Short mmCIF file of C-alpha atoms and ligand atoms in Angstrom, two decimals:
data_model
loop_
_atom_site.label_atom_id
_atom_site.label_comp_id
_atom_site.label_asym_id
_atom_site.label_seq_id
_atom_site.Cartn_x
_atom_site.Cartn_y
_atom_site.Cartn_z
CA UNK A 5 111.80 57.43 85.78
CA UNK A 6 115.15 56.91 87.46
CA UNK A 7 117.24 60.07 87.30
CA UNK A 8 120.96 59.35 87.64
CA UNK A 9 123.77 61.78 88.42
CA UNK A 10 127.45 61.13 89.03
CA UNK A 11 130.83 62.71 88.42
CA UNK A 12 134.58 62.24 88.32
CA UNK A 13 137.32 64.75 89.09
CA UNK A 14 139.42 65.67 86.06
CA UNK A 15 142.87 65.25 87.55
CA UNK A 16 144.84 63.35 84.92
CA UNK A 17 143.95 60.04 83.30
CA UNK A 18 141.18 57.95 84.88
CA UNK A 19 142.16 54.62 86.42
CA UNK A 20 140.76 51.15 86.71
CA UNK A 21 139.07 51.99 90.05
CA UNK A 22 137.10 54.83 88.42
CA UNK A 23 136.22 52.53 85.57
CA UNK A 24 135.11 49.43 87.48
CA UNK A 25 133.75 51.27 90.52
CA UNK A 26 131.72 53.86 88.59
CA UNK A 27 131.74 54.01 84.79
CA UNK A 28 130.79 50.34 84.23
CA UNK A 29 127.57 50.97 86.17
CA UNK A 30 126.99 54.26 84.36
CA UNK A 31 127.17 52.44 81.06
CA UNK A 32 124.47 50.00 82.11
CA UNK A 33 122.27 52.73 83.54
CA UNK A 34 122.26 54.78 80.34
CA UNK A 35 119.88 52.24 78.78
CA UNK A 36 117.27 52.51 81.52
CA UNK A 37 117.58 55.94 83.14
CA UNK A 38 117.95 59.63 82.43
CA UNK A 39 121.67 60.08 83.11
CA UNK A 40 123.87 63.10 83.72
CA UNK A 41 127.61 62.59 84.13
CA UNK A 42 129.55 65.63 85.19
CA UNK A 43 133.26 66.38 84.92
CA UNK A 44 133.69 67.97 88.32
CA UNK A 45 136.44 70.51 87.71
CA UNK A 46 135.35 72.65 90.68
CA UNK A 47 135.96 69.67 92.95
CA UNK A 48 139.39 69.18 91.41
CA UNK A 49 140.62 72.62 92.48
CA UNK A 50 140.26 71.77 96.17
CA UNK A 51 143.87 70.72 95.55
CA UNK A 52 145.93 73.14 93.42
CA UNK A 53 145.78 72.29 89.71
CA UNK A 54 147.98 73.66 86.99
CA UNK A 55 145.47 75.63 84.84
CA UNK A 56 146.60 74.26 81.48
CA UNK A 57 146.75 70.71 82.80
CA UNK A 58 143.23 71.11 84.24
CA UNK A 59 141.83 72.25 80.89
CA UNK A 60 143.49 69.26 79.22
CA UNK A 61 142.20 66.87 81.90
CA UNK A 62 138.62 68.02 81.34
CA UNK A 63 138.90 67.11 77.66
CA UNK A 64 140.62 63.83 78.55
CA UNK A 65 137.84 62.95 81.00
CA UNK A 66 135.17 63.73 78.40
CA UNK A 67 137.06 61.62 75.84
CA UNK A 68 137.29 58.80 78.40
CA UNK A 69 133.56 58.86 79.18
CA UNK A 70 132.83 58.48 75.47
CA UNK A 71 135.55 55.88 74.85
CA UNK A 72 134.16 53.78 77.73
CA UNK A 73 130.86 53.58 75.86
CA UNK A 74 128.74 56.42 77.22
CA UNK A 75 126.50 57.47 74.36
CA UNK A 76 126.14 61.26 74.04
CA UNK A 77 122.73 60.77 72.42
CA UNK A 78 121.50 59.15 75.61
CA UNK A 79 123.48 60.76 78.43
CA UNK A 80 124.43 64.32 79.31
CA UNK A 81 128.13 65.03 79.77
CA UNK A 82 129.42 68.47 80.76
CA UNK A 83 132.03 70.23 82.90
CA UNK A 84 130.73 71.51 86.22
CA UNK A 85 132.27 74.97 85.73
CA UNK A 86 130.03 75.51 82.68
CA UNK A 87 126.94 75.48 84.93
CA UNK A 88 127.35 78.18 87.61
CA UNK A 89 124.14 77.12 89.38
CA UNK A 90 126.18 74.36 91.08
CA UNK A 91 127.97 77.03 93.11
CA UNK A 92 124.84 79.04 93.84
CA UNK A 93 123.03 75.99 95.16
CA UNK A 94 126.09 74.91 97.18
CA UNK A 95 125.90 78.23 99.04
CA UNK A 96 122.21 77.78 99.83
CA UNK A 97 122.86 74.24 101.07
CA UNK A 98 125.86 75.31 103.12
CA UNK A 99 123.50 77.49 105.17
CA UNK A 100 121.67 74.29 106.20
CA UNK A 101 124.74 72.15 106.89
CA UNK A 102 125.91 72.01 110.52
CA UNK A 103 129.69 72.02 110.79
CA UNK A 104 129.39 68.95 113.01
CA UNK A 105 128.21 66.98 109.99
CA UNK A 106 131.22 68.09 107.94
CA UNK A 107 133.57 67.34 110.84
CA UNK A 108 132.64 63.68 110.53
CA UNK A 109 133.79 63.35 106.89
CA UNK A 110 136.63 60.85 106.85
CA UNK A 111 137.89 61.94 103.44
CA UNK A 112 138.56 65.45 104.76
CA UNK A 113 140.37 64.00 107.77
CA UNK A 114 142.52 61.82 105.47
CA UNK A 115 143.29 64.58 103.00
CA UNK A 116 143.90 67.35 105.51
CA UNK A 117 146.01 65.03 107.66
CA UNK A 118 147.70 66.63 110.64
CA UNK A 119 147.54 70.12 109.16
CA UNK A 120 143.84 70.86 109.51
CA UNK A 121 144.38 74.57 110.11
CA UNK A 122 146.18 74.92 106.81
CA UNK A 123 143.56 72.94 104.86
CA UNK A 124 141.54 75.20 102.57
CA UNK A 125 137.85 75.90 103.12
CA UNK A 126 137.01 74.35 99.72
CA UNK A 127 138.37 70.98 100.78
CA UNK A 128 136.26 71.11 103.94
CA UNK A 129 133.13 72.35 102.20
CA UNK A 130 133.51 70.02 99.20
CA UNK A 131 130.80 67.56 100.30
CA UNK A 132 128.28 70.42 100.26
CA UNK A 133 129.17 71.16 96.63
CA UNK A 134 128.78 67.45 95.92
CA UNK A 135 125.32 67.51 97.52
CA UNK A 136 124.43 70.51 95.36
CA UNK A 137 125.61 68.67 92.21
CA UNK A 138 123.24 65.83 93.00
CA UNK A 139 120.11 67.72 94.02
CA UNK A 140 120.45 70.35 91.29
CA UNK A 141 119.08 67.87 88.75
CA UNK A 142 116.77 66.03 91.13
CA UNK A 143 118.84 62.84 90.93
CA UNK A 144 117.11 59.79 92.39
CA UNK A 145 120.17 57.51 92.11
CA UNK A 146 123.90 58.16 92.38
CA UNK A 147 126.26 55.38 91.21
CA UNK A 148 129.65 55.70 92.94
CA UNK A 149 132.45 53.68 94.49
CA UNK A 150 132.29 52.90 98.20
CA UNK A 151 134.64 55.78 99.08
CA UNK A 152 131.88 58.28 98.22
CA UNK A 153 129.18 56.66 100.33
CA UNK A 154 129.64 58.91 103.34
CA UNK A 155 129.38 62.00 101.14
CA UNK A 156 126.13 60.64 99.72
CA UNK A 157 124.67 60.05 103.14
CA UNK A 158 125.52 63.66 103.95
CA UNK A 159 123.81 64.79 100.71
CA UNK A 160 120.66 62.97 101.84
CA UNK A 161 120.83 64.62 105.27
CA UNK A 162 121.32 68.09 103.78
CA UNK A 163 118.44 67.66 101.32
CA UNK A 164 116.17 66.47 104.13
CA UNK A 165 117.24 69.43 106.32
CA UNK A 166 116.31 71.91 103.57
CA UNK A 167 112.96 70.20 103.01
CA UNK A 168 112.26 70.36 106.74
CA UNK A 169 113.27 74.00 107.02
CA UNK A 170 110.93 75.15 104.24
CA UNK A 171 108.18 72.65 105.02
CA UNK A 172 107.95 71.07 101.56
CA UNK A 173 109.60 68.51 99.30
CA UNK A 174 111.85 70.98 97.54
CA UNK A 175 114.72 68.55 96.98
CA UNK A 176 114.75 64.89 95.97
CA UNK A 177 116.50 62.63 98.50
CA UNK A 178 119.05 60.66 96.45
CA UNK A 179 119.78 56.93 96.80
CA UNK A 180 123.41 55.81 96.71
CA UNK A 181 124.19 52.95 94.30
CA UNK A 182 127.49 51.37 95.23
CA UNK A 183 128.85 48.76 92.82
CA UNK A 184 128.39 45.30 94.37
CA UNK A 185 131.19 43.68 92.43
CA UNK A 186 133.82 46.42 92.50
CA UNK A 187 133.03 48.78 95.38
CA UNK A 188 136.71 49.38 96.10
CA UNK A 189 139.54 48.46 93.76
CA UNK A 190 142.77 48.48 95.74
CA UNK A 191 146.28 49.77 95.02
CA UNK A 192 148.54 47.33 93.17
CA UNK A 193 151.34 48.22 95.60
CA UNK A 194 149.35 47.83 98.81
CA UNK A 195 146.14 45.83 98.94
CA UNK A 196 144.96 47.69 102.04
CA UNK A 197 144.83 51.10 100.30
CA UNK A 198 142.35 52.05 97.61
CA UNK A 199 143.58 52.62 94.06
CA UNK A 200 143.75 56.40 93.86
CA UNK A 201 144.89 59.19 91.55
CA UNK A 202 146.60 60.87 94.47
CA UNK A 203 148.94 57.95 95.23
CA UNK A 204 152.44 59.20 94.33
CA UNK A 205 153.32 55.80 92.84
CA UNK A 206 152.11 55.38 89.24
CA UNK A 207 152.70 51.66 89.69
CA UNK A 208 149.84 51.57 92.21
CA UNK A 209 147.20 52.02 89.50
CA UNK A 210 146.38 51.12 85.92
CA UNK A 211 145.36 54.12 83.83
CA UNK A 212 142.89 53.74 81.01
CA UNK A 213 145.57 55.38 78.84
CA UNK A 214 148.36 52.89 79.72
CA UNK A 215 149.90 51.05 76.77
CA UNK A 216 150.14 47.25 76.69
CA UNK A 217 153.73 47.14 77.98
CA UNK A 218 152.95 49.46 80.87
CA UNK A 219 149.96 47.35 81.86
CA UNK A 220 152.06 44.17 81.73
CA UNK A 221 154.83 45.78 83.78
CA UNK A 222 152.47 47.12 86.44
CA UNK A 223 150.80 43.73 86.86
CA UNK A 224 154.18 41.98 86.95
CA UNK A 225 155.29 44.34 89.74
CA UNK A 226 151.98 44.15 91.62
CA UNK A 227 152.46 43.14 95.25
CA UNK A 228 151.67 39.52 96.15
CA UNK A 229 152.22 37.16 99.07
CA UNK A 230 154.08 33.88 99.01
CA UNK A 231 151.20 31.36 99.26
CA UNK A 232 149.39 29.53 96.51
CA UNK A 233 145.96 30.94 95.61
CA UNK A 234 143.02 29.72 97.73
CA UNK A 235 139.93 27.89 96.52
CA UNK A 236 137.28 29.88 98.36
CA UNK A 237 136.40 33.33 99.68
CA UNK A 238 137.36 32.46 103.26
CA UNK A 239 140.88 31.73 102.00
CA UNK A 240 141.19 35.39 100.97
CA UNK A 241 141.06 36.60 104.59
CA UNK A 242 144.16 38.65 105.34
CA UNK A 243 145.28 38.32 101.74
CA UNK A 244 144.24 41.72 100.34
CA UNK A 245 146.49 41.57 97.27
CA UNK A 246 145.19 38.16 96.17
CA UNK A 247 141.64 39.34 96.75
CA UNK A 248 142.18 42.48 94.70
CA UNK A 249 143.77 40.80 91.67
CA UNK A 250 141.13 38.06 91.63
CA UNK A 251 138.35 40.63 92.00
CA UNK A 252 139.66 42.69 89.08
CA UNK A 253 139.85 39.58 86.90
CA UNK A 254 136.35 38.44 87.91
CA UNK A 255 134.79 41.79 87.14
CA UNK A 256 136.52 42.06 83.77
CA UNK A 257 135.50 38.54 82.83
CA UNK A 258 132.01 39.08 84.18
CA UNK A 259 132.26 36.06 86.47
CA UNK A 260 131.37 35.63 90.11
CA UNK A 261 134.42 35.74 92.42
CA UNK A 262 133.91 32.18 93.78
CA UNK A 263 133.98 30.94 90.18
CA UNK A 264 137.26 32.65 89.44
CA UNK A 265 138.67 31.34 92.72
CA UNK A 266 137.83 27.80 91.64
CA UNK A 267 139.76 28.27 88.40
CA UNK A 268 142.93 29.42 90.18
CA UNK A 269 142.79 27.26 93.32
CA UNK A 270 146.28 26.07 94.21
CA UNK A 271 147.94 28.07 91.39
CA UNK A 272 150.78 30.54 91.77
CA UNK A 273 150.33 34.30 91.42
CA UNK A 274 152.30 34.25 88.19
CA UNK A 275 149.61 32.21 86.41
CA UNK A 276 146.95 34.63 87.62
CA UNK A 277 149.07 37.64 86.65
CA UNK A 278 149.64 36.36 83.11
CA UNK A 279 145.93 35.87 82.55
CA UNK A 280 145.03 39.16 84.20
CA UNK A 281 147.52 41.00 82.00
CA UNK A 282 145.97 39.56 78.85
CA UNK A 283 142.43 40.34 79.96
CA UNK A 284 143.38 43.89 80.96
CA UNK A 285 145.15 44.54 77.68
CA UNK A 286 142.17 43.28 75.69
CA UNK A 287 139.85 45.43 77.78
CA UNK A 288 141.87 48.63 77.88
CA UNK A 289 143.37 48.79 74.36
CA UNK A 290 140.14 49.83 72.61
CA UNK A 291 139.34 52.34 75.38
CA UNK A 292 142.83 53.86 75.08
CA UNK A 293 142.48 54.08 71.33
CA UNK A 294 139.02 55.66 71.66
CA UNK A 295 140.43 58.27 74.06
CA UNK A 296 143.23 59.21 71.65
CA UNK A 297 140.88 59.40 68.67
CA UNK A 298 138.54 61.75 70.47
CA UNK A 299 141.36 63.88 71.86
CA UNK A 300 142.62 64.41 68.32
CA UNK A 301 139.56 66.61 67.71
CA UNK A 302 139.27 68.85 70.78
CA UNK A 303 136.93 71.20 68.93
CA UNK A 304 134.36 68.44 68.44
CA UNK A 305 134.62 67.51 72.12
CA UNK A 306 134.20 71.13 73.21
CA UNK A 307 131.14 71.68 71.07
CA UNK A 308 129.54 68.50 72.43
CA UNK A 309 130.22 69.68 76.00
CA UNK A 310 128.85 73.14 75.18
CA UNK A 311 125.60 71.72 73.80
CA UNK A 312 125.14 69.46 76.80
CA UNK A 313 126.02 72.23 79.27
CA UNK A 314 123.37 74.50 77.82
CA UNK A 315 120.72 71.81 78.38
CA UNK A 316 121.95 71.51 81.96
CA UNK A 317 121.75 75.26 82.53
CA UNK A 318 118.09 75.18 81.56
CA UNK A 319 117.30 72.33 83.96
CA UNK A 320 119.40 73.89 86.71
CA UNK A 321 117.56 77.20 86.31
CA UNK A 322 114.27 75.47 86.87
CA UNK A 323 115.49 74.03 90.20
CA UNK A 324 117.07 77.34 91.16
CA UNK A 325 113.90 79.31 90.34
CA UNK A 326 112.05 77.25 92.91
CA UNK A 327 114.89 77.44 95.42
CA UNK A 328 115.28 81.22 95.13
CA UNK A 329 111.57 81.74 95.62
CA UNK A 330 111.34 79.29 98.51
CA UNK A 331 114.33 80.82 100.30
CA UNK A 332 112.75 84.27 99.99
CA UNK A 333 114.99 86.13 97.55
CA UNK A 334 113.36 89.17 96.01
CA UNK A 335 112.65 88.75 92.33
CA UNK A 336 113.51 92.03 90.59
CA UNK A 337 111.80 91.45 87.28
P1 LIG B 246 136.55 60.67 92.27
O1 LIG B 246 136.91 61.56 91.12
O2 LIG B 246 137.53 60.51 93.36
O3 LIG B 246 136.16 59.22 91.76
C1 LIG B 246 135.23 59.06 90.69
C2 LIG B 246 134.43 57.78 90.89
O4 LIG B 246 135.31 56.65 90.93
C3 LIG B 246 135.08 55.91 92.12
N1 LIG B 246 136.37 55.36 92.57
C4 LIG B 246 136.56 54.07 92.87
N2 LIG B 246 135.74 53.01 92.85
C5 LIG B 246 136.26 51.80 93.21
N3 LIG B 246 137.56 51.63 93.58
C6 LIG B 246 138.41 52.67 93.62
N4 LIG B 246 139.68 52.51 93.98
C7 LIG B 246 137.93 53.97 93.25
N5 LIG B 246 138.49 55.20 93.17
C8 LIG B 246 137.52 56.04 92.75
C9 LIG B 246 134.54 56.94 93.12
O5 LIG B 246 133.83 56.33 94.16
C10 LIG B 246 133.66 57.78 92.22
O6 LIG B 246 132.41 57.16 92.03
N6 LIG B 246 133.47 63.56 94.99
C11 LIG B 246 133.55 62.65 93.87
C12 LIG B 246 133.08 63.26 92.57
C13 LIG B 246 131.75 63.92 92.64
C14 LIG B 246 130.50 63.25 92.62
C15 LIG B 246 129.54 64.30 92.67
C16 LIG B 246 130.13 61.91 92.53
C17 LIG B 246 131.52 65.24 92.73
N7 LIG B 246 130.20 65.49 92.72
C18 LIG B 246 128.19 64.00 92.67
C19 LIG B 246 128.76 61.63 92.54
C20 LIG B 246 127.80 62.66 92.61
C21 LIG B 246 135.00 62.22 93.67
O7 LIG B 246 135.90 62.88 94.09
O8 LIG B 246 135.14 61.10 92.89
#
């Protein structure tokens, strides 16, 4: 049985990159695997979060998971902070993680920038918490966007190091599953940067909560170049914006990219943008509506999360029982 685990940081509304790079695959996997999808609020606080906004974002993320079609009868959805075993396991793993491995993490280098000494320990140690998230439930597969691949390779290395140290297969070594069609959706303002929640420009991303006019405006303003659209993949070289818009359209229409390229060969960007706008609106409107409906009953959302979290605590305790014994902690009763 495939056991799937993944998560998203609750820092405001989710965007098209989160949706196409991760949630679309999650939705498919729920039919064939045992799936756990976490709302990783402990990861979110590696950058300061307003407490009230964080609480609201957790509910919004839960509402978004459901509105995107994750079925709470099939999958487990819970906030990380409701299952303290994540933190306990992260500590145990951190004692098997050489700093040299963490020093290689490009996301830390990007986020900490030139001010490494001022960067908080949590931001540096974050990939260890991510490894703990994954191995806590014995995940065999982890569906993520390409930006998380390095963290997943680290998770594999850490799990293997623990297994070596204690001489047994204590932890499952997880396989990354990076979306083939949408590994990296790019910013609408700069096709060389990934679409990201931390980009200061709202126009760089489409949120799953954007209304029709906002979607249309963001696509209208999306960066382009001045050439007509090419007919084949080779023609997309050095044209990151064209590649990104055509990729988004292909994924939403469930077509192969070369097919979509054929349809737009020789056309202007404005033809592509009109069609993309329509497709995006049709795709996002029901998700947006589903998010608002679910957010109108926060109590129902909270009780769903509570039920799912208590299942997770049970599973987590079974992993931790084995870990505590294997590491040599004295059992007092
Ligand atoms: P986060 O919250 O940054 O992103 C959530 C998911 O969305 C994917 N993603 C993208 N995919 C394609 N194009 C993009 N522009 C794009 N932007 C984001 C991410 O790859 C991710 O799959 N550390 C993780 C969360 C996490 C996690 C985990 C994931 C914590 N613990 C355990 C898997 C397993 C993160 O910050 O994702």
